[in-house]
Coordinates of C-alpha atoms and ligand atoms in Angstrom, one line a residue:
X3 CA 130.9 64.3 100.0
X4 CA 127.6 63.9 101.3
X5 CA 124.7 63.2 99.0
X6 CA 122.7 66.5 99.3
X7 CA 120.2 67.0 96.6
X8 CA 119.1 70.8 95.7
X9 CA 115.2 71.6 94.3
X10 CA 114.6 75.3 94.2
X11 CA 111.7 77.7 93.2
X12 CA 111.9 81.3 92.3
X13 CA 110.0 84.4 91.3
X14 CA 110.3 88.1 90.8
X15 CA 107.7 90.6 90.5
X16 CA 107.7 94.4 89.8
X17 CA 104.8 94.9 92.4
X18 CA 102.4 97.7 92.6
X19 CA 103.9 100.7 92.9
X20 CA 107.1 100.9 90.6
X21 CA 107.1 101.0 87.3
X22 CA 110.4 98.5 86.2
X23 CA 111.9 95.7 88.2
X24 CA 115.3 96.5 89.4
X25 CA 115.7 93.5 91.3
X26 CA 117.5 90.8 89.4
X27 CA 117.6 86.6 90.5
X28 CA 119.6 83.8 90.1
X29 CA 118.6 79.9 90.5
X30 CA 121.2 77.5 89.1
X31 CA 122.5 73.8 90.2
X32 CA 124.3 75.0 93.4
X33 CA 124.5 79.0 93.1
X34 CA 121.4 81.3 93.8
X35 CA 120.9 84.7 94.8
X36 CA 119.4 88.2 95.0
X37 CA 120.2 91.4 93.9
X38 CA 117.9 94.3 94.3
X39 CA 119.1 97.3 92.2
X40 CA 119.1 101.5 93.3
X41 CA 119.4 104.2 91.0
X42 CA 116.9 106.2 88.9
X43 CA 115.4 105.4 85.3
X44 CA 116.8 101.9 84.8
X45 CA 120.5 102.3 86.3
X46 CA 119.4 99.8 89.4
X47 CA 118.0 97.2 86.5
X48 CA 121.5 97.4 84.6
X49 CA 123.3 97.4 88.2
X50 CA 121.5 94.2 89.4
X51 CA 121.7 92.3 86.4
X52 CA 125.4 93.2 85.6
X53 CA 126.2 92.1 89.1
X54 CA 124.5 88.8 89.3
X55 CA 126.5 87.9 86.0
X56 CA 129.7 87.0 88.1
X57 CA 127.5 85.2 90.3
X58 CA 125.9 83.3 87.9
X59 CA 129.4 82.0 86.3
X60 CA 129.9 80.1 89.8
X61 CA 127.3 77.5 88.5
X62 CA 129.6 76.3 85.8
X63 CA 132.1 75.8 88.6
X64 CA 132.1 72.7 90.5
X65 CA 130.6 73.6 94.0
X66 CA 133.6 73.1 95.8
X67 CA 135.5 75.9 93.0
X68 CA 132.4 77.7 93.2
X69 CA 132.7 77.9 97.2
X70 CA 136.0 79.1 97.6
X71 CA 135.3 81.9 94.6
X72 CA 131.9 83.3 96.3
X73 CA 134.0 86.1 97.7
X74 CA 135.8 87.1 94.8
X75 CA 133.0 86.8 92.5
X76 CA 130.7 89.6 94.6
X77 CA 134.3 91.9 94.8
X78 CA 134.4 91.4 91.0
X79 CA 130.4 92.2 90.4
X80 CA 131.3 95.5 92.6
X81 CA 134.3 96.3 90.8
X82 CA 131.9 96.0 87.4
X83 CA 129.4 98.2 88.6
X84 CA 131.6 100.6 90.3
X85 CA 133.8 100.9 86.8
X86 CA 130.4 100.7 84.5
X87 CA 128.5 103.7 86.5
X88 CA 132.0 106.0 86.5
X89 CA 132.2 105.4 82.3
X90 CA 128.2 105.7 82.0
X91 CA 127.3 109.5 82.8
X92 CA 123.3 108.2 82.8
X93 CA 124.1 105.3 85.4
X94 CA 126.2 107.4 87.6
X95 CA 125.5 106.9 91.2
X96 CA 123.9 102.6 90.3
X97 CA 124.4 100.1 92.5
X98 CA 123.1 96.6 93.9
X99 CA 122.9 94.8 96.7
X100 CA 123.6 90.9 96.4
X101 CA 122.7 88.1 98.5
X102 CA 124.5 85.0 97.2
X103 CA 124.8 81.6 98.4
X104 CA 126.4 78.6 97.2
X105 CA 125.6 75.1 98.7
X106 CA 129.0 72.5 98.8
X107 CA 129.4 69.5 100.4
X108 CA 126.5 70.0 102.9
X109 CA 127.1 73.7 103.6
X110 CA 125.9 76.8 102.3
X111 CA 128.5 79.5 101.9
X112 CA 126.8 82.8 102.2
X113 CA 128.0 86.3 100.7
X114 CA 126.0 89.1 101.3
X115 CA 126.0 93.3 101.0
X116 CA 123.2 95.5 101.3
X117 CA 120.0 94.7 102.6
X118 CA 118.4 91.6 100.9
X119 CA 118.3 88.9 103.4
X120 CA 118.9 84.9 103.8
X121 CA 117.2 82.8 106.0
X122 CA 117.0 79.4 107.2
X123 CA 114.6 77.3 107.8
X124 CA 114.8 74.1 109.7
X125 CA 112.3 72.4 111.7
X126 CA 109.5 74.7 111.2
X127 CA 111.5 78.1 113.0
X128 CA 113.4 80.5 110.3
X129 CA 116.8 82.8 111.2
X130 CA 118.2 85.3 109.3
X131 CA 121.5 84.4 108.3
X132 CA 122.6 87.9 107.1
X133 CA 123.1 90.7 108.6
X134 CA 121.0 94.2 107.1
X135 CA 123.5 96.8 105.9
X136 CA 121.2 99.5 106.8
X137 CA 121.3 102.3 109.3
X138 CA 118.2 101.4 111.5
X139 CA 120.2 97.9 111.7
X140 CA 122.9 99.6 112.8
X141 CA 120.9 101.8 115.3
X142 CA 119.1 98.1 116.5
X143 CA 122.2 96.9 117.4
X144 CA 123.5 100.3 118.6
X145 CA 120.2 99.9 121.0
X146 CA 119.1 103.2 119.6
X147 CA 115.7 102.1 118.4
X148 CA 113.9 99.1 118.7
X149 CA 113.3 96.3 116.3
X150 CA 109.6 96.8 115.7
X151 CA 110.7 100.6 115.5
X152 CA 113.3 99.4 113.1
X153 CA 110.5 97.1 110.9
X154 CA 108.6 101.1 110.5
X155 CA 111.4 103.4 109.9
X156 CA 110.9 106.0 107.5
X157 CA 114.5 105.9 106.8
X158 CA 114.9 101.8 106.5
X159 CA 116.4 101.5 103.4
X160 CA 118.9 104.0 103.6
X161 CA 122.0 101.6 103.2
X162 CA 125.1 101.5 104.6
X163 CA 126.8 99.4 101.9
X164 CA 126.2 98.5 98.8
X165 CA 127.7 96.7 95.3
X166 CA 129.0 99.5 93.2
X167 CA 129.3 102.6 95.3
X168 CA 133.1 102.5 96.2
X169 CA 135.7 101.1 94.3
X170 CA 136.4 98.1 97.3
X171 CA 133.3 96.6 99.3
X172 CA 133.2 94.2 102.1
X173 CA 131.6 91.3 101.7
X174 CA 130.0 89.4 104.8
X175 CA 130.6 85.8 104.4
X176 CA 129.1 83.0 106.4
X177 CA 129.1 78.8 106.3
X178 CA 126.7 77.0 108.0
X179 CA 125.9 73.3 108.1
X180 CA 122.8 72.6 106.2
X181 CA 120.7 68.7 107.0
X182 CA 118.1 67.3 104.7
X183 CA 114.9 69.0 105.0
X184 CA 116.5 72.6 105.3
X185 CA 115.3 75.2 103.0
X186 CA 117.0 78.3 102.2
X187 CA 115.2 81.8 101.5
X188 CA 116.8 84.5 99.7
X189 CA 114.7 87.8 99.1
X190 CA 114.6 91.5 98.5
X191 CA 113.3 94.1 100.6
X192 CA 110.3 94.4 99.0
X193 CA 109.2 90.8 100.2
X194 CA 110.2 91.8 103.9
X195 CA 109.3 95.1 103.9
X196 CA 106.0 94.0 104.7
X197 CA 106.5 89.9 105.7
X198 CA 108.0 89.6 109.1
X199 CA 110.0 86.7 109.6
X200 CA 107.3 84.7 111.3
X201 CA 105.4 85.1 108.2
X202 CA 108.0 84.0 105.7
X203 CA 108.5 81.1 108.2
X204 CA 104.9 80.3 107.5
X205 CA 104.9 80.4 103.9
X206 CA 108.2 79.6 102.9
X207 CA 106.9 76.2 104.8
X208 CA 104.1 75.5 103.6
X209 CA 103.9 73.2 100.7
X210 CA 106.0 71.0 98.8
X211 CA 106.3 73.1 95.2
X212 CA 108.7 75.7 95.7
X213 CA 107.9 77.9 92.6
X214 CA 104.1 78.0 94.2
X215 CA 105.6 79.2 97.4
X216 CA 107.6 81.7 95.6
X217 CA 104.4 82.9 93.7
X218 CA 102.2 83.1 97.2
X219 CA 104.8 85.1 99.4
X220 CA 104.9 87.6 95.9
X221 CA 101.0 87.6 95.7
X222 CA 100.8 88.3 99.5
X223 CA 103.4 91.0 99.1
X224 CA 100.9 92.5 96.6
X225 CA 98.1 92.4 98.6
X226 CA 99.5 94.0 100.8
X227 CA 100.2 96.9 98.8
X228 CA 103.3 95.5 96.6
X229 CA 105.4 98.6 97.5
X230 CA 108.8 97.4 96.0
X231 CA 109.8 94.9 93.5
X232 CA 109.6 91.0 95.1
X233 CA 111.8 88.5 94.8
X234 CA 112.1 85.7 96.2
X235 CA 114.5 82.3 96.2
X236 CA 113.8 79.3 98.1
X237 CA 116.3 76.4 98.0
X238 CA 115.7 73.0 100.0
X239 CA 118.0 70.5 100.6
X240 CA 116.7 66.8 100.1
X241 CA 118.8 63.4 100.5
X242 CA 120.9 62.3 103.4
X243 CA 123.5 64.6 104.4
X244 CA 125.7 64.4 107.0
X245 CA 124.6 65.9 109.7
X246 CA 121.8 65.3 111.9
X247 CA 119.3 68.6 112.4
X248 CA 115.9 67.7 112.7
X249 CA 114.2 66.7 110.0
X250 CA 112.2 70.2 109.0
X251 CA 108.5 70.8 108.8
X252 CA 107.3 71.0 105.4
X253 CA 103.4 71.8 106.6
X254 CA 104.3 74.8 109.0
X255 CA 100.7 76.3 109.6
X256 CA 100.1 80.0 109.4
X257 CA 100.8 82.5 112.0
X258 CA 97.0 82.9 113.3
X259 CA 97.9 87.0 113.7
X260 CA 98.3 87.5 109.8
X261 CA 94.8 88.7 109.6
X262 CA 95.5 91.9 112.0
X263 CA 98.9 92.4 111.0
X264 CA 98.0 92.5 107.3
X265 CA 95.8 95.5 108.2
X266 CA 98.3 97.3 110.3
X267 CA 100.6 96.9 107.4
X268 CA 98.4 98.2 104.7
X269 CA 97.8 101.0 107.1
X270 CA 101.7 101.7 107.1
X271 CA 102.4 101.1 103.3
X272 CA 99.5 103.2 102.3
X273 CA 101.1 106.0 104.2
X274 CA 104.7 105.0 103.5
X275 CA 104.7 103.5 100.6
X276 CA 104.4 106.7 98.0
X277 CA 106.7 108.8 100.4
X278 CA 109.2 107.6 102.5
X279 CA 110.2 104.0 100.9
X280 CA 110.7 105.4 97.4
X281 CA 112.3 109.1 98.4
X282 CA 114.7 106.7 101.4
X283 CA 116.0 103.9 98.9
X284 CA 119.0 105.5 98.0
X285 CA 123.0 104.7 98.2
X286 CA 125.4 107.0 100.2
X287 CA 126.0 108.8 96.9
X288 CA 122.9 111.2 97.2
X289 CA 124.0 111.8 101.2
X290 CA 126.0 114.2 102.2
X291 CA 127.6 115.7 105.7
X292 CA 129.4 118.6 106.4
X293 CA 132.5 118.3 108.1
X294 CA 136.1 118.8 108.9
X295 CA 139.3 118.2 106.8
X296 CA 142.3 119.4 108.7
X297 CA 140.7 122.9 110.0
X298 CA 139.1 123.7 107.1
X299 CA 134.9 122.9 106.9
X300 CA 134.4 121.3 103.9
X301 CA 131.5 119.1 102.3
X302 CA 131.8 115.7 101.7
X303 CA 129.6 112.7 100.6
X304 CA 128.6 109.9 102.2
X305 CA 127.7 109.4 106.1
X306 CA 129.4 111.5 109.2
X307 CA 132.1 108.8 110.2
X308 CA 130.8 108.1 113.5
X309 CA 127.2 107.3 112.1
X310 CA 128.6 105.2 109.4
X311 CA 132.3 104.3 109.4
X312 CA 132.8 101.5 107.0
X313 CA 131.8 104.3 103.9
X314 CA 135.0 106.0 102.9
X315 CA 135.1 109.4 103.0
X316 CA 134.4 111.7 99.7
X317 CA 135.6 115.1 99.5
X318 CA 133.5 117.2 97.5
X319 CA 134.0 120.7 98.3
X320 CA 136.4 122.6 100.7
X321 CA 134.4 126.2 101.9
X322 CA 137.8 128.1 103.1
X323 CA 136.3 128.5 106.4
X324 CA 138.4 127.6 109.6
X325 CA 137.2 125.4 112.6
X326 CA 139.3 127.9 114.8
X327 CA 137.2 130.5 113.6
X328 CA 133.9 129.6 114.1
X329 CA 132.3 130.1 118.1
X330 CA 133.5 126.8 119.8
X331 CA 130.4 124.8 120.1
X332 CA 130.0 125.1 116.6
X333 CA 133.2 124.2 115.9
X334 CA 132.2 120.9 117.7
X335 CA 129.1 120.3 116.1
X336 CA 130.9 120.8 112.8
X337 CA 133.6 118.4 113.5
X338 CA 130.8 116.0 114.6
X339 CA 129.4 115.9 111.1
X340 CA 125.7 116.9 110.3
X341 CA 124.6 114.7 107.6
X342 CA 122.5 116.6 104.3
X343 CA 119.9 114.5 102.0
X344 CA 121.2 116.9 99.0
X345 CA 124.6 118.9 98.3
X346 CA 122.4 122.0 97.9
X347 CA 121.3 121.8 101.5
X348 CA 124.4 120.7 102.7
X349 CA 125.6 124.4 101.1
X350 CA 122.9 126.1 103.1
X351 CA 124.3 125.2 105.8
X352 CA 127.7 126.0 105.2
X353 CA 126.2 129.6 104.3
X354 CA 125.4 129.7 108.1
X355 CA 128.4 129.0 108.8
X356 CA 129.7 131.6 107.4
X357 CA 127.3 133.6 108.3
X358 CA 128.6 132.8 112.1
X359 CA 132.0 133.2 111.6
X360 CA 133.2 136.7 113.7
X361 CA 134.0 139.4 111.1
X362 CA 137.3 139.9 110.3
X363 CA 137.1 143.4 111.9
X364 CA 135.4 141.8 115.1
X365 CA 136.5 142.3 118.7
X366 CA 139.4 140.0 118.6
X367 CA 138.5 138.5 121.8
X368 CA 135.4 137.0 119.8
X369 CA 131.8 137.4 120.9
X370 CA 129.4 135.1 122.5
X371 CA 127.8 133.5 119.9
Ligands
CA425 CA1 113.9 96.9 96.9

């Protein structure tokens, strides 16, 4: 055992456009994290709070027991929210993401779903150490879009997994060394929504009391139009350890572009903010696709498979009309899958389809379409 030493600061903050704070925080001896609720009226507040209780229980665990049950204690905090939002007809739909780390023997075991992040910071540089569950990550790393087209999306929150929309989640997990001087950050989306990494470097740097940091990334978050709840986590690691990272900055200076990219980003938020963030945040309950189930079109929920594959499938309505029937490129759009915000306009469409389908009494060579 090495003789790592943990100090952390925290702080949440409903911000200035929402009304409750559905992310929820924990800071213990070794165990912290982040969850950041979704759902409407204050399903998201009971769905982050009820997952972070598993989490929490880690801290009266040795570090070492703690560790090895990160993984099962985020499977659990799904399995709670899942079960709790199928008994509660007014939290139907809730979920959470969670960002969860626990620091043993010199290493910080990492569990992570949804789009929260972790970073580290070590000698003055931060890197994420999670991945974003979202679709533009997935269309980054598909090379579809670009990462500053990515930091702008309309559709950025839009996850791809989260705690408490499927029965079973999957949980990334990561370890990585940690060396005295190291700090942790754990945050929601509404902190880097509009601080870019570089930023966070700078603050989460700067100083040596960690709630004061935690309080100054939140206030900056406000400035700049506060368009989410904020929370943020910072953990540092003080006392020898055993390895041998460089020892980390503590007075990282500012990034001298904040001024102009403050402006650009209360340009954005001001137009995004009231629109696209609030109306996007949602889980792959209120999508839906059209697609195919044997030859039959039918409706279902979540994501077209090749757009999202880890969401399981939900079948919510079969329409009785054939694949084989319908003109062959619209047979292969349909089997593609054309995703719908809303079931109603997901039936629209399948009106069309219908509406395309040759007549019964049609030539029975079919027609052009
Ligand atoms: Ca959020």
């Amino acid at each position: 055992m090495s003789s790592f030493e943990l100090r952390s600061g925290s702080r949440t903050d409903v911000g200035r456009a929402r009304e409750q704070n559905e992310d929820a925080m924990f800071a213990g001896l070794h165990t912290f994290a982040v969850a950041d609720g979704l759902g409407g009226h204050r399903a998201g507040e009971v769905a982050s709070n009820l997952a972070l209780e598993s989490i929490q229980a880690l801290d009266t665990l040795s570090p070492t027991r703690a560790a090895a049950g990160l993984g099962d204690a985020v499977r659990k905090a799904n399995r709670a929210v899942h079960d709790q939002s199928q008994r509660d007809p007014e939290l139907k739909g809730m979920g959470t993401t969670m960002t969860a780390v626990v620091v043993e023997s010199g290493d910080a075991h990492l569990a992570h779903v949804g789009d929260s992040r972790a970073y580290l910071l070590r000698g003055g540089r931060i890197q994420r150490i999670s991945r974003d569950h979202t679709l533009v990550a997935r269309m980054v790393d598909e090379g579809k879009i670009s990462a500053e087209e990515a930091a702008n999306h309309p559709q950025r929150s839009i996850l791809t997994r989260a705690l408490g929309a499927e029965r079973d989640v999957d949980v990334d997990a990561a370890q990585i060394p940690l060396a005295s001087g190291d700090r942790l950050v754990l945050c929601s989306d509404g902190l880097t929504g509009v601080l870019d990494d570089d930023e966070i470097c700078a603050f989460a740097g700067d100083g040596d009391d960690l709630d004061e940091i935690c309080s100054r990334m939140v206030n900056e978050a406000n400035t700049r139009g506060g368009p989410d709840n904020i929370t943020v986590v910072v953990v540092e690691v003080t006392g020898s350890g055993g390895t041998s990272a460089p020892r980390s900055r503590q007075h990282a200076r500012r990034n001298p572009r904040l001024p102009v990219r403050a402006l650009i980003w209360m340009a954005l938020i001001a137009a995004a903010a009231f629109g696209a963030i609030f109306v996007a945040r949602t889980v792959t309950n209120n999508n839906f696709y059209v697609g195919v189930t044997g030859d039959e079109v039918a409706i279902f929920r979540g994501f077209p498979p090749e757009e999202i594959p880890r969401i399981p499938l939900r079948l919510v309505e079969k329409t009785g009309i054939k694949v084989s029937e319908l003109p062959d490129w619209l047979g292969v759009k349909v089997r593609k899958g054309a995703p719908y915000k809303s079931l109603s306009e997901a039936r629209a469409y399948v009106d069309d389809l219908r509406q395309s389908k040759p007549k019964p009494s049609a030539s029975p060579t079919g027609e052009e379409p």
